[in-house]
PDB file of C-alpha atoms and ligand atoms in Angstrom:
ATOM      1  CA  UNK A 259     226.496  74.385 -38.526  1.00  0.00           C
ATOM      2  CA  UNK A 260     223.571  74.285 -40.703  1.00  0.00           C
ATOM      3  CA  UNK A 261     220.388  76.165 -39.237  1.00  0.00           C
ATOM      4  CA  UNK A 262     216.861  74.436 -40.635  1.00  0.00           C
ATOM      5  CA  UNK A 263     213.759  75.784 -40.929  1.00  0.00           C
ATOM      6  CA  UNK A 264     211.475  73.460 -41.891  1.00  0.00           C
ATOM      7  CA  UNK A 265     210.616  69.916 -42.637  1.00  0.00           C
ATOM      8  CA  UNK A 266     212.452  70.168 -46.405  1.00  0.00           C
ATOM      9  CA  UNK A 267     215.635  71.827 -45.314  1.00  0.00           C
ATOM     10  CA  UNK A 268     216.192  68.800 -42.369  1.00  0.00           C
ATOM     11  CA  UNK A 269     215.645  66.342 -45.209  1.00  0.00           C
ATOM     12  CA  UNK A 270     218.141  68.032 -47.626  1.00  0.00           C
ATOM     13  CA  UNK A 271     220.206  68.021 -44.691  1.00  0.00           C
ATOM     14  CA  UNK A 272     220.235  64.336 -43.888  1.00  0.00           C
ATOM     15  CA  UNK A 273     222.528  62.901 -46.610  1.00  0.00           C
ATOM     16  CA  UNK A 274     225.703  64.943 -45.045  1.00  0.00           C
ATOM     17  CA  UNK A 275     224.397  64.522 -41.688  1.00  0.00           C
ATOM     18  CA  UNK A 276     224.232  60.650 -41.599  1.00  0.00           C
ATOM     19  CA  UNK A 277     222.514  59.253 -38.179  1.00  0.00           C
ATOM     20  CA  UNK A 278     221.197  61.569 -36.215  1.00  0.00           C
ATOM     21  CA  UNK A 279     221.847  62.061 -32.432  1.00  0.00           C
ATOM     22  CA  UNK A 280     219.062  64.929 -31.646  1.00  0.00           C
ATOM     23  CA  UNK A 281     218.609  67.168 -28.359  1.00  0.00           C
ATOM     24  CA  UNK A 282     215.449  68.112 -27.624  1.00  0.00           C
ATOM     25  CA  UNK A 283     214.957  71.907 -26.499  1.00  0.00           C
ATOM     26  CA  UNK A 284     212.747  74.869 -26.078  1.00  0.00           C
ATOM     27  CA  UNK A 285     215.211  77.173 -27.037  1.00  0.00           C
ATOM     28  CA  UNK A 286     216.718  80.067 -24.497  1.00  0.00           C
ATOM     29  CA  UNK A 287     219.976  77.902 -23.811  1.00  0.00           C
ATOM     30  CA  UNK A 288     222.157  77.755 -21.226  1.00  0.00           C
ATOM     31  CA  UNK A 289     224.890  75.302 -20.128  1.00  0.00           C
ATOM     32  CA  UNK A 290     222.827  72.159 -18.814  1.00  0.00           C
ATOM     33  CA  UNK A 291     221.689  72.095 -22.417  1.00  0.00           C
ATOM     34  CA  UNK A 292     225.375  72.711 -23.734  1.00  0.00           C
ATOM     35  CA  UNK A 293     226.087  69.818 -21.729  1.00  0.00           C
ATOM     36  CA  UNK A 294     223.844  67.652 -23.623  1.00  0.00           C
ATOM     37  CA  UNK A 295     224.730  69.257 -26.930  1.00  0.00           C
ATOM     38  CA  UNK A 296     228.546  68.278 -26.569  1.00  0.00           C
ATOM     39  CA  UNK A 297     227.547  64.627 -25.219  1.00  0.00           C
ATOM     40  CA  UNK A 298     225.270  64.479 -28.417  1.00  0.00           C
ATOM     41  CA  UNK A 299     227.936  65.489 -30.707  1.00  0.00           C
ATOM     42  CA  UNK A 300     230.903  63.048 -28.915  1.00  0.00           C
ATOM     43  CA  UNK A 301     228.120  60.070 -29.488  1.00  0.00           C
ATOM     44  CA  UNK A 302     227.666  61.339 -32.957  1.00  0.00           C
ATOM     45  CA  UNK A 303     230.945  60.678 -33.886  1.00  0.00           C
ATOM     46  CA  UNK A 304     231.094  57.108 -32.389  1.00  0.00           C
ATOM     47  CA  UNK A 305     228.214  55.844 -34.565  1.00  0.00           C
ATOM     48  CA  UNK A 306     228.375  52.591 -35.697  1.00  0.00           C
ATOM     49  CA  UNK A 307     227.936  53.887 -39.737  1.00  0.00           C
ATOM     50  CA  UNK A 308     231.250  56.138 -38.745  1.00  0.00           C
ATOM     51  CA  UNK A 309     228.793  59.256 -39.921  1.00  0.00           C
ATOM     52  CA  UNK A 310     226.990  61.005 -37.148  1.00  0.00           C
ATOM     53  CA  UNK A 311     225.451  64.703 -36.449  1.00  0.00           C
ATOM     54  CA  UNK A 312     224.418  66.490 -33.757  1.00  0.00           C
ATOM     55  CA  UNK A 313     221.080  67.989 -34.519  1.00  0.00           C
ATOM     56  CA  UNK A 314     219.522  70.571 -31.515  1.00  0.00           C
ATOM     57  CA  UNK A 315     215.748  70.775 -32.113  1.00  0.00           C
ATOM     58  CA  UNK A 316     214.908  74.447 -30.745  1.00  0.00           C
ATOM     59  CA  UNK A 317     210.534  74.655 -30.630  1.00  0.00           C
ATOM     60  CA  UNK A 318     208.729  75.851 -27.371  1.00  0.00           C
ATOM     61  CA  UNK A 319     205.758  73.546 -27.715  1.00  0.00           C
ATOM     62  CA  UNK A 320     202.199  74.910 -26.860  1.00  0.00           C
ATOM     63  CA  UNK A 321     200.738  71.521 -26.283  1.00  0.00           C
ATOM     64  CA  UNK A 322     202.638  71.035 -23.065  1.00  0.00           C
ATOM     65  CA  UNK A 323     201.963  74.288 -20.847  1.00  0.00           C
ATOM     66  CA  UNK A 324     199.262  73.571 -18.806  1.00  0.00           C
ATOM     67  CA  UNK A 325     199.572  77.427 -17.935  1.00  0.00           C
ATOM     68  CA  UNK A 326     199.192  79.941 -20.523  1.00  0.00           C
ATOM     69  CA  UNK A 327     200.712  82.788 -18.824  1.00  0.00           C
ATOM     70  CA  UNK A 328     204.215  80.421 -18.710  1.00  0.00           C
ATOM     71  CA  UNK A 329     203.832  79.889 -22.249  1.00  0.00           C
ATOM     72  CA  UNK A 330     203.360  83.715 -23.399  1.00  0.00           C
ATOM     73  CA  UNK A 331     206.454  84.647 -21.008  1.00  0.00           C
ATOM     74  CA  UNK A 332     208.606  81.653 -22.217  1.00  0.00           C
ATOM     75  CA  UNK A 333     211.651  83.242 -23.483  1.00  0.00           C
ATOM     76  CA  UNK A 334     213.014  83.664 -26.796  1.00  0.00           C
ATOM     77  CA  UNK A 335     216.901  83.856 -26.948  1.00  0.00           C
ATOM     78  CA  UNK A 336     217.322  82.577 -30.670  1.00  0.00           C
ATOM     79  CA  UNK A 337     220.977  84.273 -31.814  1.00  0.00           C
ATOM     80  CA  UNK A 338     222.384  83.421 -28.686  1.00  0.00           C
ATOM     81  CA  UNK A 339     220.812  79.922 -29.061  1.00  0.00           C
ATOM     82  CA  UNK A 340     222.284  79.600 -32.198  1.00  0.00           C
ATOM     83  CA  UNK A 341     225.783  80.651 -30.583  1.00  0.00           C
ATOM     84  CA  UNK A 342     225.595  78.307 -28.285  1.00  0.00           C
ATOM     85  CA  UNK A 343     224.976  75.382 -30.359  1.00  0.00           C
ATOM     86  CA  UNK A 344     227.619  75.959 -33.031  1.00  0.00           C
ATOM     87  CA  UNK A 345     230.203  76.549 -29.894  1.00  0.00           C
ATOM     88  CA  UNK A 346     228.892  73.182 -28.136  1.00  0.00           C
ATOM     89  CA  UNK A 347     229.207  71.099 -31.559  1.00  0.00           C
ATOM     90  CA  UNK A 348     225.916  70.829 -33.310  1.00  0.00           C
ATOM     91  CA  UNK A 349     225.908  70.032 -36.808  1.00  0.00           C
ATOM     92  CA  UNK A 350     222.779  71.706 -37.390  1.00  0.00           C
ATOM     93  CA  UNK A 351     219.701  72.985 -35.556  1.00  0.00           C
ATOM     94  CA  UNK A 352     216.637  72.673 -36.089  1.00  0.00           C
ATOM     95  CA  UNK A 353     213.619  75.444 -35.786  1.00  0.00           C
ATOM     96  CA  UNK A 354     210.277  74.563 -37.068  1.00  0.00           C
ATOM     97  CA  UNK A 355     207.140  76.471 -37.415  1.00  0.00           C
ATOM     98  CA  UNK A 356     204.315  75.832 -35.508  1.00  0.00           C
ATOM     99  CA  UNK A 357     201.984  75.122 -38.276  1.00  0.00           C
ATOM    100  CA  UNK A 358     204.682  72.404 -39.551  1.00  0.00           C
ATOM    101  CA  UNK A 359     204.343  70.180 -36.330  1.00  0.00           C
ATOM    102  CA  UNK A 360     200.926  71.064 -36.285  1.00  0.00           C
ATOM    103  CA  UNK A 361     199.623  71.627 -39.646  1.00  0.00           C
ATOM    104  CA  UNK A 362     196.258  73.178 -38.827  1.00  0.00           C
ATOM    105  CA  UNK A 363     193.429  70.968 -39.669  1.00  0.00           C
ATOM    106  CA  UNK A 364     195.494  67.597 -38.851  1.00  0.00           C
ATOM    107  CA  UNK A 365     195.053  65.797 -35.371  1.00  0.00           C
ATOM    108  CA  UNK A 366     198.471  64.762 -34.553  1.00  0.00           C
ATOM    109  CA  UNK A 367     198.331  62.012 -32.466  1.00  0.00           C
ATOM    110  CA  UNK A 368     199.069  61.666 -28.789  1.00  0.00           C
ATOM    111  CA  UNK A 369     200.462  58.197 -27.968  1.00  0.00           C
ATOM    112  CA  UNK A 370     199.131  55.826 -25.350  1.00  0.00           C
ATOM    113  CA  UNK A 371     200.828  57.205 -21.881  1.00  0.00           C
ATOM    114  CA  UNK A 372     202.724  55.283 -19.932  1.00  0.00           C
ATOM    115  CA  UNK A 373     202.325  55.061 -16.430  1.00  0.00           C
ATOM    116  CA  UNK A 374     205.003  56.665 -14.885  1.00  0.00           C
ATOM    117  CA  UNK A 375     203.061  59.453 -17.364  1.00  0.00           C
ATOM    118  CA  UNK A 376     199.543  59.254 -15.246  1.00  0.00           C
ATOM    119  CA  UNK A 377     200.123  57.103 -11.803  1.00  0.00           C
ATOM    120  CA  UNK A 378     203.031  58.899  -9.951  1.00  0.00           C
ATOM    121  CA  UNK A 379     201.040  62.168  -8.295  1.00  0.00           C
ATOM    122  CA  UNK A 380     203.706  64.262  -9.214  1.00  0.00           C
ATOM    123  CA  UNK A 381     204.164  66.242 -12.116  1.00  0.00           C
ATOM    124  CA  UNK A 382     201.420  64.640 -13.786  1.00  0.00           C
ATOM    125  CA  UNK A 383     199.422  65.381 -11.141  1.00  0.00           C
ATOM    126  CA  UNK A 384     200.224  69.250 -11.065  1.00  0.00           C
ATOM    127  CA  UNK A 385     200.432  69.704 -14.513  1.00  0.00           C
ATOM    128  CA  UNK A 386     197.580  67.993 -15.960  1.00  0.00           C
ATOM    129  CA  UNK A 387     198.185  67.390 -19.495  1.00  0.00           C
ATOM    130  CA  UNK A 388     201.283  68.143 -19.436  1.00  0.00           C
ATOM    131  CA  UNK A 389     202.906  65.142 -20.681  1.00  0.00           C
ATOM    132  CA  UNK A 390     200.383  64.374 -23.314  1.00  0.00           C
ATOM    133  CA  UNK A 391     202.485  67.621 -25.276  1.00  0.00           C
ATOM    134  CA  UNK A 392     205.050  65.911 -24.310  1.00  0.00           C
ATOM    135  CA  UNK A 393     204.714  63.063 -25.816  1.00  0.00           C
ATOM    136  CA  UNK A 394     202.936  63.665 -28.706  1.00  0.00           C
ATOM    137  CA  UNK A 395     205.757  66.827 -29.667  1.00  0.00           C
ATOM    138  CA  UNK A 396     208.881  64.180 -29.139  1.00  0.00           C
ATOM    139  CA  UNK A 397     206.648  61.563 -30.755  1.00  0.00           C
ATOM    140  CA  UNK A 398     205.924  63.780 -33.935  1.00  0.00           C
ATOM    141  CA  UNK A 399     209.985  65.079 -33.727  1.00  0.00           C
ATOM    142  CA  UNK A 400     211.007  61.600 -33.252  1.00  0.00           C
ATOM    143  CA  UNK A 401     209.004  60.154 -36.732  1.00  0.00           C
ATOM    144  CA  UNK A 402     210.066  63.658 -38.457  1.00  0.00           C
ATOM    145  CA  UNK A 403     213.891  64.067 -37.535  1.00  0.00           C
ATOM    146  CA  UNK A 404     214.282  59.979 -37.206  1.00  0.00           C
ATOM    147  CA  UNK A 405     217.257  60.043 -34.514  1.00  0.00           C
ATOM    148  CA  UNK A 406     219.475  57.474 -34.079  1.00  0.00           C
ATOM    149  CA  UNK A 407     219.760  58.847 -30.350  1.00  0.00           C
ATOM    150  CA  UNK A 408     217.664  61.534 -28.183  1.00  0.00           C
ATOM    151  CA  UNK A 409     219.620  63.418 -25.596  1.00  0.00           C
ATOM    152  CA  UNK A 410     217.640  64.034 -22.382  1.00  0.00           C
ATOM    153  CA  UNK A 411     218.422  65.789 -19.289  1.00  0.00           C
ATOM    154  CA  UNK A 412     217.800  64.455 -15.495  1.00  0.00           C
ATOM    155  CA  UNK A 413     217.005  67.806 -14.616  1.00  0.00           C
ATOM    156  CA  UNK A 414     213.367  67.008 -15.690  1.00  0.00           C
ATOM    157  CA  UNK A 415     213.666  63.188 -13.998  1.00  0.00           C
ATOM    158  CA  UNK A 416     209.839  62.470 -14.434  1.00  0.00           C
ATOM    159  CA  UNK A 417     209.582  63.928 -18.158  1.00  0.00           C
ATOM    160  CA  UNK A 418     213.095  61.517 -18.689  1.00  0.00           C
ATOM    161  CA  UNK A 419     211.061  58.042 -17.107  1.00  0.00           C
ATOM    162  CA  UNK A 420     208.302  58.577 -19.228  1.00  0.00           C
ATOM    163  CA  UNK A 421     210.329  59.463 -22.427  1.00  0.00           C
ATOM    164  CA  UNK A 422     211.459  56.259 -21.977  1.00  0.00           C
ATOM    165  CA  UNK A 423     208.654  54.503 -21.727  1.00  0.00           C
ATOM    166  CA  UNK A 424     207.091  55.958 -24.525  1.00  0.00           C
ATOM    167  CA  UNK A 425     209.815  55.298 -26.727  1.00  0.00           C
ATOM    168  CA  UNK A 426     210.441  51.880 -25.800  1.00  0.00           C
ATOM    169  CA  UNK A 427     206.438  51.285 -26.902  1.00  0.00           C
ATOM    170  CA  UNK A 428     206.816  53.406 -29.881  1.00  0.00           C
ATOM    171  CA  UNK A 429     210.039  53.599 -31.614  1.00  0.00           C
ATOM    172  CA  UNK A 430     212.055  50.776 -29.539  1.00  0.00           C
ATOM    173  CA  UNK A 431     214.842  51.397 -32.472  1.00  0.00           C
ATOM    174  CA  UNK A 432     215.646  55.200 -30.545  1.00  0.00           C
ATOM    175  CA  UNK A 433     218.224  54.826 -28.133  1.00  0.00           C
ATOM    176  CA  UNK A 434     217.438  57.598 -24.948  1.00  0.00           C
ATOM    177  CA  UNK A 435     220.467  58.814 -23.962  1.00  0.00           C
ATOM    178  CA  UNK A 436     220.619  60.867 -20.329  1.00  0.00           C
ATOM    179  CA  UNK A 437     222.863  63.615 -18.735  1.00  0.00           C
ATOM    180  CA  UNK A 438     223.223  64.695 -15.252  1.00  0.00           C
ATOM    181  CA  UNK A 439     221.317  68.010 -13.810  1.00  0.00           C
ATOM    182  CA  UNK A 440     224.079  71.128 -14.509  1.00  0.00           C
ATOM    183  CA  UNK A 441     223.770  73.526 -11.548  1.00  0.00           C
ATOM    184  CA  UNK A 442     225.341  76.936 -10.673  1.00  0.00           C
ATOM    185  CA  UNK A 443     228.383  77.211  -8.486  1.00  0.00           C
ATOM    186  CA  UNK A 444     225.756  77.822  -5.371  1.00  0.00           C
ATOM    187  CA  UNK A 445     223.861  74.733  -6.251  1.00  0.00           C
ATOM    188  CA  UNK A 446     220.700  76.294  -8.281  1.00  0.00           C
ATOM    189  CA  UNK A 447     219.617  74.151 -11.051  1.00  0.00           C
ATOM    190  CA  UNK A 448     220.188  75.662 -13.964  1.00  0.00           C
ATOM    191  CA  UNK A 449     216.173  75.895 -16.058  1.00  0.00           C
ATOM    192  CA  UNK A 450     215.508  78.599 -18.664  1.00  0.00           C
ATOM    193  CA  UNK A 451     212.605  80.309 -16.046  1.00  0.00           C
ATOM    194  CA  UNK A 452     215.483  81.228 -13.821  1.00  0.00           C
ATOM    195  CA  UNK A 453     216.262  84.479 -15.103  1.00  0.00           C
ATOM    196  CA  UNK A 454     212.501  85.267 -14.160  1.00  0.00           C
ATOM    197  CA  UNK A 455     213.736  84.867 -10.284  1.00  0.00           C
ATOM    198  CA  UNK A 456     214.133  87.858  -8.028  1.00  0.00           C
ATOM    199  CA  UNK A 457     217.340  88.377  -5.985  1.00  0.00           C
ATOM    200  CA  UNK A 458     215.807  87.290  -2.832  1.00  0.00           C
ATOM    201  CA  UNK A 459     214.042  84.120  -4.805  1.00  0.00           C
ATOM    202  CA  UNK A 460     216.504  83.151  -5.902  1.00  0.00           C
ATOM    203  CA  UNK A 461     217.984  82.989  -2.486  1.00  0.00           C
ATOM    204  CA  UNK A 462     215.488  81.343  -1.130  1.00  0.00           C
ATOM    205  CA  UNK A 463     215.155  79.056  -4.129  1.00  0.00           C
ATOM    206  CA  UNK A 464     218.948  77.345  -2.982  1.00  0.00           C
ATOM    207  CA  UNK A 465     216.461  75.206  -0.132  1.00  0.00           C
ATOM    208  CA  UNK A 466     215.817  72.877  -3.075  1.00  0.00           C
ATOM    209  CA  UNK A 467     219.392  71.628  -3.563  1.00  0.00           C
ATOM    210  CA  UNK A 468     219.595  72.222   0.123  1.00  0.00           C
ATOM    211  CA  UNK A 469     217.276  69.741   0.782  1.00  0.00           C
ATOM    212  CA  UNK A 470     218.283  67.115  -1.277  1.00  0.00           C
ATOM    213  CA  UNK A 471     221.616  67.417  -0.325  1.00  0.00           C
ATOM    214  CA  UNK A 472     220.253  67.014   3.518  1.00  0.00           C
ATOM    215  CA  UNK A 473     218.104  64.739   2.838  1.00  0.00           C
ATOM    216  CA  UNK A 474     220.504  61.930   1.383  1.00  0.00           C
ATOM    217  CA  UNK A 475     222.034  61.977   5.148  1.00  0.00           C
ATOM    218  CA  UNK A 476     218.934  61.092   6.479  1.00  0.00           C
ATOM    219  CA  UNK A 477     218.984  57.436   7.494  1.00  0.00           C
ATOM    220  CA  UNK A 478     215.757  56.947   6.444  1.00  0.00           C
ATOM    221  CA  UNK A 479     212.853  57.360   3.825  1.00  0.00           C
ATOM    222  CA  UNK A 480     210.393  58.702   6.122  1.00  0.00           C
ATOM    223  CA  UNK A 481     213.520  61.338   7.947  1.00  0.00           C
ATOM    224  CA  UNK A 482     213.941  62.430   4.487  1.00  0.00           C
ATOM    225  CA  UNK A 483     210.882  63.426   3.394  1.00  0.00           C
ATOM    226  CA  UNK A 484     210.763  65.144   6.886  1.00  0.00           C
ATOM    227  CA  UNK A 485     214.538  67.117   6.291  1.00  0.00           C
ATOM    228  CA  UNK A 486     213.354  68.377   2.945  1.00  0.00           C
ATOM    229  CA  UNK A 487     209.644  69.487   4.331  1.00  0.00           C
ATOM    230  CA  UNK A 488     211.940  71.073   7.348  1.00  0.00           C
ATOM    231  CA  UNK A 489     214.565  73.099   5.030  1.00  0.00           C
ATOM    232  CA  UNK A 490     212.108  74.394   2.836  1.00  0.00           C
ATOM    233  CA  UNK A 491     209.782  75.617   5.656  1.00  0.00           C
ATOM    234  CA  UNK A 492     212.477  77.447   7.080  1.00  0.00           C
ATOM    235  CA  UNK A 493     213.184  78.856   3.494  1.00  0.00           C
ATOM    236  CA  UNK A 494     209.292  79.933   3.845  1.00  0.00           C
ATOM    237  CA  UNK A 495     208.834  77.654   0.830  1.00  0.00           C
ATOM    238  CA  UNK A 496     205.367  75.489   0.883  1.00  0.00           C
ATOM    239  CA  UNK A 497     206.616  72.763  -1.682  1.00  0.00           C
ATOM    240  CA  UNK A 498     204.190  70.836  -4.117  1.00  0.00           C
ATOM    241  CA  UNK A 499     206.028  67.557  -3.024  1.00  0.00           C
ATOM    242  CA  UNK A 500     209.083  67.028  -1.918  1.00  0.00           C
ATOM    243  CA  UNK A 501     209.242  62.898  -1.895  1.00  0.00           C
ATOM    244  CA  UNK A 502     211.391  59.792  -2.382  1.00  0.00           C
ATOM    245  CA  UNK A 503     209.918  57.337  -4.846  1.00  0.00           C
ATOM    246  CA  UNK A 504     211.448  54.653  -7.289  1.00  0.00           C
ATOM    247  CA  UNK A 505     213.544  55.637  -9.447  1.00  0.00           C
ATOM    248  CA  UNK A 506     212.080  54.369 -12.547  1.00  0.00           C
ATOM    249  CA  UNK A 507     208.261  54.310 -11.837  1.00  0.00           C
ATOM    250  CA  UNK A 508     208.163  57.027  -9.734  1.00  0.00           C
ATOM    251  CA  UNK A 509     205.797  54.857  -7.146  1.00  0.00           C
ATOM    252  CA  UNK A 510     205.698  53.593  -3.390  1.00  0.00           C
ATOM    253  CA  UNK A 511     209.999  53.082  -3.612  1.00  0.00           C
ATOM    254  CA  UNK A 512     210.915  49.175  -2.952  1.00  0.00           C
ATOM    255  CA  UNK A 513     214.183  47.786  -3.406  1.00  0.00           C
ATOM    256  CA  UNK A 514     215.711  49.321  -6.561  1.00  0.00           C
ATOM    257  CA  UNK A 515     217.228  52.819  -6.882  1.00  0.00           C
ATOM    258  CA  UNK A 516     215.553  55.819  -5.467  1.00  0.00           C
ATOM    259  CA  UNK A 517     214.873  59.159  -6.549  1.00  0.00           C
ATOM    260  CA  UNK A 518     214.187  62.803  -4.126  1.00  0.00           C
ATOM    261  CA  UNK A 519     212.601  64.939  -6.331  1.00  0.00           C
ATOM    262  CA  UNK A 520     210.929  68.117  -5.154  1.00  0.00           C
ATOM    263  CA  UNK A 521     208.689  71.012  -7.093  1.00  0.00           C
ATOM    264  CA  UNK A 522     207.633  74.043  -5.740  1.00  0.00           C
ATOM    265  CA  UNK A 523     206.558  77.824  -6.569  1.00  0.00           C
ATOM    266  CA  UNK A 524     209.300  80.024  -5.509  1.00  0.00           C
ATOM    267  CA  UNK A 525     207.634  83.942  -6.553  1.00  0.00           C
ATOM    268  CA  UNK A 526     206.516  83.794  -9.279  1.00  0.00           C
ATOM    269  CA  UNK A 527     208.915  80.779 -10.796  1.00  0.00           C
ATOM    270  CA  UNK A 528     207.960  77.347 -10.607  1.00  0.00           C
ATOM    271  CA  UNK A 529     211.125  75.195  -9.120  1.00  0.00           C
ATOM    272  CA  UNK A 530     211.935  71.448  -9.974  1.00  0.00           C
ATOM    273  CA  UNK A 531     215.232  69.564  -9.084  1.00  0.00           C
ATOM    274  CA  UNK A 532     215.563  66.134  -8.161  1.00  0.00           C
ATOM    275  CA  UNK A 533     218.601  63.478  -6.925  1.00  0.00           C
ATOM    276  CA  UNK A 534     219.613  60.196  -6.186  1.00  0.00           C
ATOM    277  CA  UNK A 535     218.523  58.924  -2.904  1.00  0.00           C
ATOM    278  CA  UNK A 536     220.547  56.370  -1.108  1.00  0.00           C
ATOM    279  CA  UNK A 537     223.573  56.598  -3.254  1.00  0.00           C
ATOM    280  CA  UNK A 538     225.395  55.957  -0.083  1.00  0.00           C
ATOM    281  CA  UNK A 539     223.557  52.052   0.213  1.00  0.00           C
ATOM    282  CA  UNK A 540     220.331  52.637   2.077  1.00  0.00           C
TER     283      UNK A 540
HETATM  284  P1  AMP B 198     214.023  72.524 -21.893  1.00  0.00           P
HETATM  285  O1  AMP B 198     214.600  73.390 -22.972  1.00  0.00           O
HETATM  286  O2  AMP B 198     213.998  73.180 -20.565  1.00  0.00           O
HETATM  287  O3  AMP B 198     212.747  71.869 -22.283  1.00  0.00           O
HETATM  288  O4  AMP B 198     215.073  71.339 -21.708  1.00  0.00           O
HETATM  289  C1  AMP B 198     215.578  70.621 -22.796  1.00  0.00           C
HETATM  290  C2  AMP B 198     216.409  69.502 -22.266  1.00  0.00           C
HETATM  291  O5  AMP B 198     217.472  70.019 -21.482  1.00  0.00           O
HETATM  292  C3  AMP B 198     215.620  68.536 -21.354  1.00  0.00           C
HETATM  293  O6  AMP B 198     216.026  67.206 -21.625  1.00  0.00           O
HETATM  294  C4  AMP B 198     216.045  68.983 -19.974  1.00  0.00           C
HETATM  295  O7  AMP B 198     215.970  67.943 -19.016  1.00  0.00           O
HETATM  296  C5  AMP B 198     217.478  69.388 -20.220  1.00  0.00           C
HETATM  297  N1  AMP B 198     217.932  70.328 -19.180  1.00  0.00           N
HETATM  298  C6  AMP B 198     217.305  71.451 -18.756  1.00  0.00           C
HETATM  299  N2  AMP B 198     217.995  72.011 -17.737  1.00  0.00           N
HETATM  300  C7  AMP B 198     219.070  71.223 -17.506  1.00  0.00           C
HETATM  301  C8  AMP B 198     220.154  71.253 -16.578  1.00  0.00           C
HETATM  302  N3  AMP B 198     220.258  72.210 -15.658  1.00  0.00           N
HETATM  303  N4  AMP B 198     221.064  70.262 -16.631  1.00  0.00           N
HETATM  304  C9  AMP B 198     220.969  69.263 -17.551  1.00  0.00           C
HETATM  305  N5  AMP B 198     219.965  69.176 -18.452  1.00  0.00           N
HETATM  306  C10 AMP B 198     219.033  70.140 -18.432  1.00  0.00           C
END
């Protein structure tokens, strides 16, 4: 596995690497991203060219913390990134400098946002700009690394709708490739903030897979907007929405698939999970 610094080394790279199936990642790994790694690298060897490489890009973006205290605190578990990586089978990984995906003095540009970016009232709504960084970090990653494929998770379902979106508008020629949310054996999402959870929050941070879980009994949209509000109360959590929307746009949900997603502040760790609603033919 070939580890690349910068902008030069990736393009040195490319020759051996052929087309390139790249997960996106702020570093400090755990197994929902090994998840996506060894999808990546099973796709990368099914390319049509017959030459494919897993490529992890490891860079915690600055442009898409709306809260600077979550951005000095974001941790930095390189080696054992770099473990993980070679062990899930990437071909190479790359770690840029700042200052090469923003080279002071140059505006890189922030694409036009989708809806499902600006319209929804969820994350967008409680992160303000938070995915402009998005967007204009996979944009600038996307015309830099040139991927074949991008590797998403549905652990972040809203970022995953409007990576789509973008890239469809963009770069139509990526292909967005998704994986399902890895949890721990309680339930717990896995998410790189969770080692910031106390005991007890993390306890009481179970009520969001708890919820979701109930809530896809519930025979209806309204009852299940009611179960999750109910099981976190009793969890003492006050969520930031805990809703069923479309699937796709993330609005008022009609006939096509549905989506529970939830966010809340559990101590001092900000909780998102999300799941199907209605799998069972509501
Ligand atoms: P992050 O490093 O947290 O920005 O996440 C990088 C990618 O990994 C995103 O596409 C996330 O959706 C995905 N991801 C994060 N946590 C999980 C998880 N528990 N299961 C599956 N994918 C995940």
């Amino acid at each position: 596995m070939e580890t690349l610094n910068d902008i030069a080394a990736l393009e040195r790279f490319r020759p051996q690497a052929g087309e390139i199936v790249l997960i996106p990642t702020m570093g400090a790994l755990h197994a929902g991203h090994s998840s996506l790694i060894r999808h990546g690298a099973e796709m990368a060897k099914r390319v049509r060219s017959g030459r494919g490489t897993c490529v992890v890009w490891i860079f915690v973006n600055p442009t898409q913390f709306n809260d600077p205290s979550d951005y000095a605190r974001y941790p930095k578990t390189l080696e054992a990134d770099l473990s993980l990586c070679a062990a899930a089978g990437a071909g190479g990984v790359y770690v840029p400098s700042k200052d090469e995906i923003y080279p002071p003095g140059v505006d890189v540009r922030v694409p036009r946002l989708p809806s499902v970016a600006t319209e929804p009232g969820l994350e967008d709504a409680k992160r303000p700009g938070h995915f402009a960084g998005v967007c204009q970090v996979v944009l600038r990653f996307f015309e830099i690394v040139k991927p074949k494929v991008a590797v998403f998770g549905e652990k972040d379902w809203q970022q995953l709708q409007v990576v789509r979106a973008m890239t469809k508008r963009e770069m139509p020629e990526i292909e967005i490739a998704a994986m399902p949310t890895v949890r721990e054996a309680d339930g717990l999402a896995m998410s790189s903030r969770n080692r910031f959870l106390t005991s007890e929050d993390r306890a009481r941070g179970l009520a969001l897979s708890r919820a979701l879980k109930q809530a896809d009994t519930a025979p209806t949209l309204d009852r299940a907007e009611h179960v999750m509000a109910e099981v976190l109360r009793e969890a003492g959590i006050v969520p930031e929405y805990a809703v069923v929307r479309d699937a796709e746009t993330l609005g008022k949900p009609g006939d096509g698939r549905k989506r529970a997603l939830i966010a809340a502040k559990v101590g001092s760790v900000r909780l998102i999970d999300n799941a199907e609603w209605g799998s069972v033919g509501k």
